[in-house]
Amino acid sequence: MDWVRRRAGSLLGVGLVGGLVWTTVVTLSMPNWYDPGEDCARKVGAVDAVPRTSWFPPSASCVSGDEVRQYMSTTRSAVLSVVGVLLLVVIATGLILTVRRLGGDPGPTRTGGDDLNRRRRSHLVYGALDMAVAFAFLTLLNAAAIVFGSLPGAVLFLVAALVGLSAFGAVLDRHMGPLPSTALDSRRRGTVAGLTAFGVVFAATAVTGQLPFFRFWAFPLGAIAYAVIVAVQWSRVSKATRARCSD
């Protein structure tokens, strides 16, 4: 169980990637959304058919008059249902274990050693640039997840974006973040920075009426939001350090 807890992030990542693949397979197993009637006619020979689909359990049929013809086979539907349940279990377990890692033993404290001013500049500049690249990837993933995965794909994208940015923020904080610090401090600060930056981009996209798709201006906005959050975190750690030194 300890090994599973230490690999919580990897477990969650596998579950989310598997979930996105699952939504894509289910979508491709259904009639094309842009011309489902023609797709039904071509595959099952139902002229002027109306598609009837379900995401869980995954199923698709074509209704023509009083006749119903299966578009997705029963075997495929059963296999996709079982795989979907297993992926939900993996994702839920990964989420629970990942959240639990935000508490517990903080580990050893890393102190100064580095040039803190240079470390802060690197965090603000290079961290923000790295976050801009992350949001560029998320913008592409956002479009692909919704186009190929519909509503389940959008939900999985949201979870994957939140988890991915939190983990990425923790890695950036670990390598360039404020000192003195522990591994637990980095995880917490990175989570706050990643979630807040995503929240700013999501809110701005909603206010401008662009949901559910991110726009290209999400790159610089995410980077700026991250830099502001990191600057605040550095300031708080510096103030706390000066207060301890003065006591």
PDB file of N, CA and C in Angstrom, residues 52-140:
ATOM      1  N   ARG A  52     -29.458   6.635 -31.915  1.00  0.00           N
ATOM      2  CA  ARG A  52     -29.776   6.631 -30.483  1.00  0.00           C
ATOM      3  C   ARG A  52     -28.521   6.141 -29.765  1.00  0.00           C
ATOM      4  N   THR A  53     -27.930   7.020 -28.956  1.00  0.00           N
ATOM      5  CA  THR A  53     -26.650   6.688 -28.338  1.00  0.00           C
ATOM      6  C   THR A  53     -26.703   6.853 -26.825  1.00  0.00           C
ATOM      7  N   SER A  54     -25.790   6.175 -26.156  1.00  0.00           N
ATOM      8  CA  SER A  54     -25.647   6.271 -24.705  1.00  0.00           C
ATOM      9  C   SER A  54     -24.170   6.138 -24.365  1.00  0.00           C
ATOM     10  N   TRP A  55     -23.725   6.951 -23.398  1.00  0.00           N
ATOM     11  CA  TRP A  55     -22.323   6.874 -22.996  1.00  0.00           C
ATOM     12  C   TRP A  55     -22.078   5.807 -21.946  1.00  0.00           C
ATOM     13  N   PHE A  56     -23.057   5.562 -21.088  1.00  0.00           N
ATOM     14  CA  PHE A  56     -22.850   4.489 -20.126  1.00  0.00           C
ATOM     15  C   PHE A  56     -24.177   3.806 -19.807  1.00  0.00           C
ATOM     16  N   PRO A  57     -24.275   2.529 -20.132  1.00  0.00           N
ATOM     17  CA  PRO A  57     -23.226   1.778 -20.832  1.00  0.00           C
ATOM     18  C   PRO A  57     -23.093   2.262 -22.271  1.00  0.00           C
ATOM     19  N   PRO A  58     -21.889   2.208 -22.845  1.00  0.00           N
ATOM     20  CA  PRO A  58     -21.705   2.666 -24.220  1.00  0.00           C
ATOM     21  C   PRO A  58     -22.550   1.845 -25.184  1.00  0.00           C
ATOM     22  N   SER A  59     -23.383   2.525 -25.946  1.00  0.00           N
ATOM     23  CA  SER A  59     -24.223   1.818 -26.918  1.00  0.00           C
ATOM     24  C   SER A  59     -24.622   2.789 -28.016  1.00  0.00           C
ATOM     25  N   ALA A  60     -24.944   2.249 -29.162  1.00  0.00           N
ATOM     26  CA  ALA A  60     -25.393   3.058 -30.291  1.00  0.00           C
ATOM     27  C   ALA A  60     -26.265   2.201 -31.191  1.00  0.00           C
ATOM     28  N   SER A  61     -27.383   2.751 -31.589  1.00  0.00           N
ATOM     29  CA  SER A  61     -28.283   2.058 -32.506  1.00  0.00           C
ATOM     30  C   SER A  61     -28.870   3.070 -33.476  1.00  0.00           C
ATOM     31  N   CYS A  62     -29.451   2.575 -34.559  1.00  0.00           N
ATOM     32  CA  CYS A  62     -30.063   3.418 -35.579  1.00  0.00           C
ATOM     33  C   CYS A  62     -31.549   3.044 -35.677  1.00  0.00           C
ATOM     34  N   VAL A  63     -32.401   4.022 -35.503  1.00  0.00           N
ATOM     35  CA  VAL A  63     -33.849   3.804 -35.507  1.00  0.00           C
ATOM     36  C   VAL A  63     -34.422   4.334 -36.818  1.00  0.00           C
ATOM     37  N   SER A  64     -35.049   3.439 -37.564  1.00  0.00           N
ATOM     38  CA  SER A  64     -35.695   3.813 -38.828  1.00  0.00           C
ATOM     39  C   SER A  64     -37.141   3.308 -38.773  1.00  0.00           C
ATOM     40  N   GLY A  65     -38.066   4.228 -38.552  1.00  0.00           N
ATOM     41  CA  GLY A  65     -39.467   3.819 -38.385  1.00  0.00           C
ATOM     42  C   GLY A  65     -39.617   3.025 -37.109  1.00  0.00           C
ATOM     43  N   ASP A  66     -40.127   1.810 -37.229  1.00  0.00           N
ATOM     44  CA  ASP A  66     -40.275   0.936 -36.069  1.00  0.00           C
ATOM     45  C   ASP A  66     -39.105  -0.030 -35.939  1.00  0.00           C
ATOM     46  N   GLU A  67     -38.141   0.103 -36.817  1.00  0.00           N
ATOM     47  CA  GLU A  67     -37.013  -0.835 -36.830  1.00  0.00           C
ATOM     48  C   GLU A  67     -35.811  -0.229 -36.109  1.00  0.00           C
ATOM     49  N   VAL A  68     -35.198  -1.037 -35.246  1.00  0.00           N
ATOM     50  CA  VAL A  68     -34.003  -0.619 -34.511  1.00  0.00           C
ATOM     51  C   VAL A  68     -32.860  -1.557 -34.882  1.00  0.00           C
ATOM     52  N   ARG A  69     -31.786  -0.985 -35.366  1.00  0.00           N
ATOM     53  CA  ARG A  69     -30.611  -1.795 -35.727  1.00  0.00           C
ATOM     54  C   ARG A  69     -29.420  -1.345 -34.899  1.00  0.00           C
ATOM     55  N   GLN A  70     -28.672  -2.342 -34.401  1.00  0.00           N
ATOM     56  CA  GLN A  70     -27.525  -2.047 -33.554  1.00  0.00           C
ATOM     57  C   GLN A  70     -26.362  -1.513 -34.384  1.00  0.00           C
ATOM     58  N   TYR A  71     -25.879  -0.349 -33.995  1.00  0.00           N
ATOM     59  CA  TYR A  71     -24.700   0.222 -34.655  1.00  0.00           C
ATOM     60  C   TYR A  71     -23.435  -0.267 -33.961  1.00  0.00           C
ATOM     61  N   MET A  72     -23.467  -0.286 -32.638  1.00  0.00           N
ATOM     62  CA  MET A  72     -22.349  -0.810 -31.849  1.00  0.00           C
ATOM     63  C   MET A  72     -22.715  -2.215 -31.379  1.00  0.00           C
ATOM     64  N   SER A  73     -21.822  -3.143 -31.579  1.00  0.00           N
ATOM     65  CA  SER A  73     -22.114  -4.524 -31.200  1.00  0.00           C
ATOM     66  C   SER A  73     -22.247  -4.664 -29.689  1.00  0.00           C
ATOM     67  N   THR A  74     -22.990  -5.676 -29.266  1.00  0.00           N
ATOM     68  CA  THR A  74     -23.181  -5.933 -27.837  1.00  0.00           C
ATOM     69  C   THR A  74     -21.856  -6.273 -27.168  1.00  0.00           C
ATOM     70  N   THR A  75     -21.002  -7.015 -27.873  1.00  0.00           N
ATOM     71  CA  THR A  75     -19.700  -7.382 -27.312  1.00  0.00           C
ATOM     72  C   THR A  75     -18.853  -6.150 -27.039  1.00  0.00           C
ATOM     73  N   ARG A  76     -18.792  -5.235 -28.032  1.00  0.00           N
ATOM     74  CA  ARG A  76     -18.004  -4.020 -27.841  1.00  0.00           C
ATOM     75  C   ARG A  76     -18.577  -3.181 -26.705  1.00  0.00           C
ATOM     76  N   SER A  77     -19.884  -3.092 -26.635  1.00  0.00           N
ATOM     77  CA  SER A  77     -20.519  -2.335 -25.567  1.00  0.00           C
ATOM     78  C   SER A  77     -20.163  -2.901 -24.190  1.00  0.00           C
ATOM     79  N   ALA A  78     -20.177  -4.234 -24.078  1.00  0.00           N
ATOM     80  CA  ALA A  78     -19.862  -4.868 -22.798  1.00  0.00           C
ATOM     81  C   ALA A  78     -18.399  -4.638 -22.420  1.00  0.00           C
ATOM     82  N   VAL A  79     -17.499  -4.786 -23.392  1.00  0.00           N
ATOM     83  CA  VAL A  79     -16.067  -4.594 -23.116  1.00  0.00           C
ATOM     84  C   VAL A  79     -15.788  -3.150 -22.698  1.00  0.00           C
ATOM     85  N   LEU A  80     -16.359  -2.205 -23.431  1.00  0.00           N
ATOM     86  CA  LEU A  80     -16.150  -0.795 -23.100  1.00  0.00           C
ATOM     87  C   LEU A  80     -16.746  -0.448 -21.734  1.00  0.00           C
ATOM     88  N   SER A  81     -17.844  -1.079 -21.377  1.00  0.00           N
ATOM     89  CA  SER A  81     -18.445  -0.831 -20.065  1.00  0.00           C
ATOM     90  C   SER A  81     -17.524  -1.298 -18.941  1.00  0.00           C
ATOM     91  N   VAL A  82     -16.983  -2.505 -19.088  1.00  0.00           N
ATOM     92  CA  VAL A  82     -16.076  -3.037 -18.066  1.00  0.00           C
ATOM     93  C   VAL A  82     -14.830  -2.174 -17.949  1.00  0.00           C
ATOM     94  N   VAL A  83     -14.246  -1.824 -19.098  1.00  0.00           N
ATOM     95  CA  VAL A  83     -13.047  -0.980 -19.091  1.00  0.00           C
ATOM     96  C   VAL A  83     -13.349   0.374 -18.461  1.00  0.00           C
ATOM     97  N   GLY A  84     -14.519   0.935 -18.770  1.00  0.00           N
ATOM     98  CA  GLY A  84     -14.900   2.222 -18.202  1.00  0.00           C
ATOM     99  C   GLY A  84     -14.996   2.178 -16.685  1.00  0.00           C
ATOM    100  N   VAL A  85     -15.572   1.116 -16.146  1.00  0.00           N
ATOM    101  CA  VAL A  85     -15.687   0.980 -14.686  1.00  0.00           C
ATOM    102  C   VAL A  85     -14.307   0.866 -14.052  1.00  0.00           C
ATOM    103  N   LEU A  86     -13.444   0.052 -14.649  1.00  0.00           N
ATOM    104  CA  LEU A  86     -12.086  -0.105 -14.117  1.00  0.00           C
ATOM    105  C   LEU A  86     -11.332   1.228 -14.125  1.00  0.00           C
ATOM    106  N   LEU A  87     -11.479   1.994 -15.196  1.00  0.00           N
ATOM    107  CA  LEU A  87     -10.798   3.289 -15.273  1.00  0.00           C
ATOM    108  C   LEU A  87     -11.339   4.257 -14.224  1.00  0.00           C
ATOM    109  N   LEU A  88     -12.643   4.218 -13.977  1.00  0.00           N
ATOM    110  CA  LEU A  88     -13.217   5.068 -12.936  1.00  0.00           C
ATOM    111  C   LEU A  88     -12.633   4.724 -11.561  1.00  0.00           C
ATOM    112  N   VAL A  89     -12.464   3.440 -11.297  1.00  0.00           N
ATOM    113  CA  VAL A  89     -11.876   3.006 -10.028  1.00  0.00           C
ATOM    114  C   VAL A  89     -10.438   3.509  -9.912  1.00  0.00           C
ATOM    115  N   VAL A  90      -9.672   3.371 -10.996  1.00  0.00           N
ATOM    116  CA  VAL A  90      -8.270   3.820 -10.980  1.00  0.00           C
ATOM    117  C   VAL A  90      -8.194   5.323 -10.776  1.00  0.00           C
ATOM    118  N   ILE A  91      -9.025   6.085 -11.485  1.00  0.00           N
ATOM    119  CA  ILE A  91      -9.006   7.544 -11.361  1.00  0.00           C
ATOM    120  C   ILE A  91      -9.409   7.980  -9.960  1.00  0.00           C
ATOM    121  N   ALA A  92     -10.473   7.391  -9.424  1.00  0.00           N
ATOM    122  CA  ALA A  92     -10.923   7.754  -8.075  1.00  0.00           C
ATOM    123  C   ALA A  92      -9.858   7.435  -7.028  1.00  0.00           C
ATOM    124  N   THR A  93      -9.240   6.250  -7.153  1.00  0.00           N
ATOM    125  CA  THR A  93      -8.188   5.874  -6.209  1.00  0.00           C
ATOM    126  C   THR A  93      -6.997   6.819  -6.314  1.00  0.00           C
ATOM    127  N   GLY A  94      -6.591   7.133  -7.550  1.00  0.00           N
ATOM    128  CA  GLY A  94      -5.478   8.056  -7.755  1.00  0.00           C
ATOM    129  C   GLY A  94      -5.763   9.432  -7.196  1.00  0.00           C
ATOM    130  N   LEU A  95      -6.991   9.920  -7.380  1.00  0.00           N
ATOM    131  CA  LEU A  95      -7.355  11.240  -6.851  1.00  0.00           C
ATOM    132  C   LEU A  95      -7.288  11.270  -5.326  1.00  0.00           C
ATOM    133  N   ILE A  96      -7.837  10.236  -4.701  1.00  0.00           N
ATOM    134  CA  ILE A  96      -7.846  10.182  -3.234  1.00  0.00           C
ATOM    135  C   ILE A  96      -6.421  10.148  -2.687  1.00  0.00           C
ATOM    136  N   LEU A  97      -5.582   9.290  -3.265  1.00  0.00           N
ATOM    137  CA  LEU A  97      -4.204   9.177  -2.785  1.00  0.00           C
ATOM    138  C   LEU A  97      -3.411  10.446  -3.063  1.00  0.00           C
ATOM    139  N   THR A  98      -3.668  11.096  -4.202  1.00  0.00           N
ATOM    140  CA  THR A  98      -2.959  12.332  -4.535  1.00  0.00           C
ATOM    141  C   THR A  98      -3.324  13.453  -3.577  1.00  0.00           C
ATOM    142  N   VAL A  99      -4.597  13.584  -3.267  1.00  0.00           N
ATOM    143  CA  VAL A  99      -5.026  14.620  -2.322  1.00  0.00           C
ATOM    144  C   VAL A  99      -4.428  14.358  -0.943  1.00  0.00           C
ATOM    145  N   ARG A 100      -4.349  13.100  -0.550  1.00  0.00           N
ATOM    146  CA  ARG A 100      -3.785  12.761   0.760  1.00  0.00           C
ATOM    147  C   ARG A 100      -2.306  13.117   0.842  1.00  0.00           C
ATOM    148  N   ARG A 101      -1.623  13.204  -0.292  1.00  0.00           N
ATOM    149  CA  ARG A 101      -0.207  13.557  -0.283  1.00  0.00           C
ATOM    150  C   ARG A 101       0.017  15.029   0.060  1.00  0.00           C
ATOM    151  N   LEU A 102      -1.049  15.831   0.049  1.00  0.00           N
ATOM    152  CA  LEU A 102      -0.922  17.230   0.439  1.00  0.00           C
ATOM    153  C   LEU A 102      -0.839  17.401   1.956  1.00  0.00           C
ATOM    154  N   GLY A 103      -0.926  16.311   2.678  1.00  0.00           N
ATOM    155  CA  GLY A 103      -0.726  16.311   4.126  1.00  0.00           C
ATOM    156  C   GLY A 103       0.375  15.325   4.464  1.00  0.00           C
ATOM    157  N   GLY A 104       0.527  15.045   5.735  1.00  0.00           N
ATOM    158  CA  GLY A 104       1.510  14.056   6.154  1.00  0.00           C
ATOM    159  C   GLY A 104       2.867  14.654   6.462  1.00  0.00           C
ATOM    160  N   ASP A 105       3.885  13.788   6.411  1.00  0.00           N
ATOM    161  CA  ASP A 105       5.251  14.164   6.787  1.00  0.00           C
ATOM    162  C   ASP A 105       5.821  15.168   5.792  1.00  0.00           C
ATOM    163  N   PRO A 106       6.263  16.346   6.245  1.00  0.00           N
ATOM    164  CA  PRO A 106       6.797  17.345   5.311  1.00  0.00           C
ATOM    165  C   PRO A 106       8.178  16.997   4.782  1.00  0.00           C
ATOM    166  N   GLY A 107       8.915  16.146   5.473  1.00  0.00           N
ATOM    167  CA  GLY A 107      10.254  15.809   5.029  1.00  0.00           C
ATOM    168  C   GLY A 107      11.275  16.839   5.481  1.00  0.00           C
ATOM    169  N   PRO A 108      12.548  16.660   5.101  1.00  0.00           N
ATOM    170  CA  PRO A 108      13.606  17.585   5.528  1.00  0.00           C
ATOM    171  C   PRO A 108      13.429  18.975   4.917  1.00  0.00           C
ATOM    172  N   THR A 109      13.942  19.965   5.620  1.00  0.00           N
ATOM    173  CA  THR A 109      13.858  21.348   5.155  1.00  0.00           C
ATOM    174  C   THR A 109      15.115  21.693   4.363  1.00  0.00           C
ATOM    175  N   ARG A 110      14.920  22.212   3.168  1.00  0.00           N
ATOM    176  CA  ARG A 110      16.047  22.702   2.354  1.00  0.00           C
ATOM    177  C   ARG A 110      16.242  24.182   2.654  1.00  0.00           C
ATOM    178  N   THR A 111      17.458  24.550   2.953  1.00  0.00           N
ATOM    179  CA  THR A 111      17.753  25.940   3.287  1.00  0.00           C
ATOM    180  C   THR A 111      18.470  26.638   2.139  1.00  0.00           C
ATOM    181  N   GLY A 112      18.810  27.904   2.347  1.00  0.00           N
ATOM    182  CA  GLY A 112      19.432  28.804   1.360  1.00  0.00           C
ATOM    183  C   GLY A 112      20.401  28.166   0.402  1.00  0.00           C
ATOM    184  N   GLY A 113      21.633  28.270   0.551  1.00  0.00           N
ATOM    185  CA  GLY A 113      22.598  27.648  -0.342  1.00  0.00           C
ATOM    186  C   GLY A 113      22.688  28.343  -1.676  1.00  0.00           C
ATOM    187  N   ASP A 114      21.551  28.561  -2.333  1.00  0.00           N
ATOM    188  CA  ASP A 114      21.526  29.201  -3.640  1.00  0.00           C
ATOM    189  C   ASP A 114      21.465  30.716  -3.471  1.00  0.00           C
ATOM    190  N   ASP A 115      21.724  31.417  -4.558  1.00  0.00           N
ATOM    191  CA  ASP A 115      21.473  32.849  -4.630  1.00  0.00           C
ATOM    192  C   ASP A 115      19.960  33.028  -4.752  1.00  0.00           C
ATOM    193  N   LEU A 116      19.332  33.451  -3.658  1.00  0.00           N
ATOM    194  CA  LEU A 116      17.876  33.489  -3.637  1.00  0.00           C
ATOM    195  C   LEU A 116      17.296  34.487  -4.634  1.00  0.00           C
ATOM    196  N   ASN A 117      17.985  35.611  -4.841  1.00  0.00           N
ATOM    197  CA  ASN A 117      17.486  36.589  -5.810  1.00  0.00           C
ATOM    198  C   ASN A 117      17.486  36.008  -7.220  1.00  0.00           C
ATOM    199  N   ARG A 118      18.544  35.298  -7.563  1.00  0.00           N
ATOM    200  CA  ARG A 118      18.607  34.664  -8.881  1.00  0.00           C
ATOM    201  C   ARG A 118      17.582  33.543  -8.981  1.00  0.00           C
ATOM    202  N   ARG A 119      17.412  32.808  -7.896  1.00  0.00           N
ATOM    203  CA  ARG A 119      16.419  31.728  -7.885  1.00  0.00           C
ATOM    204  C   ARG A 119      15.016  32.297  -8.076  1.00  0.00           C
ATOM    205  N   ARG A 120      14.730  33.434  -7.437  1.00  0.00           N
ATOM    206  CA  ARG A 120      13.421  34.053  -7.581  1.00  0.00           C
ATOM    207  C   ARG A 120      13.206  34.515  -9.019  1.00  0.00           C
ATOM    208  N   ARG A 121      14.214  35.157  -9.613  1.00  0.00           N
ATOM    209  CA  ARG A 121      14.078  35.608 -11.008  1.00  0.00           C
ATOM    210  C   ARG A 121      13.841  34.431 -11.941  1.00  0.00           C
ATOM    211  N   SER A 122      14.561  33.353 -11.716  1.00  0.00           N
ATOM    212  CA  SER A 122      14.381  32.165 -12.565  1.00  0.00           C
ATOM    213  C   SER A 122      12.966  31.620 -12.437  1.00  0.00           C
ATOM    214  N   HIS A 123      12.467  31.609 -11.209  1.00  0.00           N
ATOM    215  CA  HIS A 123      11.118  31.093 -10.982  1.00  0.00           C
ATOM    216  C   HIS A 123      10.082  31.964 -11.675  1.00  0.00           C
ATOM    217  N   LEU A 124      10.245  33.276 -11.562  1.00  0.00           N
ATOM    218  CA  LEU A 124       9.273  34.194 -12.159  1.00  0.00           C
ATOM    219  C   LEU A 124       9.325  34.163 -13.682  1.00  0.00           C
ATOM    220  N   VAL A 125      10.523  34.117 -14.240  1.00  0.00           N
ATOM    221  CA  VAL A 125      10.669  34.203 -15.701  1.00  0.00           C
ATOM    222  C   VAL A 125      10.508  32.830 -16.354  1.00  0.00           C
ATOM    223  N   TYR A 126      11.401  31.902 -15.990  1.00  0.00           N
ATOM    224  CA  TYR A 126      11.383  30.602 -16.654  1.00  0.00           C
ATOM    225  C   TYR A 126      10.175  29.770 -16.228  1.00  0.00           C
ATOM    226  N   GLY A 127       9.762  29.928 -14.978  1.00  0.00           N
ATOM    227  CA  GLY A 127       8.558  29.227 -14.542  1.00  0.00           C
ATOM    228  C   GLY A 127       7.337  29.686 -15.314  1.00  0.00           C
ATOM    229  N   ALA A 128       7.236  31.008 -15.533  1.00  0.00           N
ATOM    230  CA  ALA A 128       6.107  31.543 -16.293  1.00  0.00           C
ATOM    231  C   ALA A 128       6.144  31.068 -17.743  1.00  0.00           C
ATOM    232  N   LEU A 129       7.334  31.023 -18.330  1.00  0.00           N
ATOM    233  CA  LEU A 129       7.450  30.532 -19.710  1.00  0.00           C
ATOM    234  C   LEU A 129       7.069  29.057 -19.800  1.00  0.00           C
ATOM    235  N   ASP A 130       7.518  28.286 -18.835  1.00  0.00           N
ATOM    236  CA  ASP A 130       7.143  26.862 -18.805  1.00  0.00           C
ATOM    237  C   ASP A 130       5.626  26.705 -18.665  1.00  0.00           C
ATOM    238  N   MET A 131       5.019  27.555 -17.856  1.00  0.00           N
ATOM    239  CA  MET A 131       3.570  27.480 -17.679  1.00  0.00           C
ATOM    240  C   MET A 131       2.841  27.886 -18.960  1.00  0.00           C
ATOM    241  N   ALA A 132       3.401  28.829 -19.706  1.00  0.00           N
ATOM    242  CA  ALA A 132       2.799  29.206 -20.988  1.00  0.00           C
ATOM    243  C   ALA A 132       2.795  28.018 -21.946  1.00  0.00           C
ATOM    244  N   VAL A 133       3.897  27.257 -21.976  1.00  0.00           N
ATOM    245  CA  VAL A 133       3.968  26.060 -22.813  1.00  0.00           C
ATOM    246  C   VAL A 133       2.941  25.033 -22.354  1.00  0.00           C
ATOM    247  N   ALA A 134       2.789  24.900 -21.029  1.00  0.00           N
ATOM    248  CA  ALA A 134       1.801  23.956 -20.487  1.00  0.00           C
ATOM    249  C   ALA A 134       0.393  24.339 -20.929  1.00  0.00           C
ATOM    250  N   PHE A 135       0.067  25.634 -20.911  1.00  0.00           N
ATOM    251  CA  PHE A 135      -1.263  26.062 -21.331  1.00  0.00           C
ATOM    252  C   PHE A 135      -1.445  25.916 -22.845  1.00  0.00           C
ATOM    253  N   ALA A 136      -0.365  26.028 -23.604  1.00  0.00           N
ATOM    254  CA  ALA A 136      -0.471  25.774 -25.044  1.00  0.00           C
ATOM    255  C   ALA A 136      -0.863  24.324 -25.299  1.00  0.00           C
ATOM    256  N   PHE A 137      -0.229  23.408 -24.561  1.00  0.00           N
ATOM    257  CA  PHE A 137      -0.579  21.993 -24.682  1.00  0.00           C
ATOM    258  C   PHE A 137      -2.016  21.747 -24.235  1.00  0.00           C
ATOM    259  N   LEU A 138      -2.426  22.384 -23.129  1.00  0.00           N
ATOM    260  CA  LEU A 138      -3.783  22.196 -22.626  1.00  0.00           C
ATOM    261  C   LEU A 138      -4.830  22.722 -23.597  1.00  0.00           C
ATOM    262  N   THR A 139      -4.508  23.791 -24.298  1.00  0.00           N
ATOM    263  CA  THR A 139      -5.451  24.337 -25.272  1.00  0.00           C
ATOM    264  C   THR A 139      -5.710  23.345 -26.403  1.00  0.00           C
ATOM    265  N   LEU A 140      -4.651  22.694 -26.853  1.00  0.00           N
ATOM    266  CA  LEU A 140      -4.812  21.664 -27.885  1.00  0.00           C
ATOM    267  C   LEU A 140      -5.542  20.445 -27.334  1.00  0.00           C
TER     268      LEU A 140
END
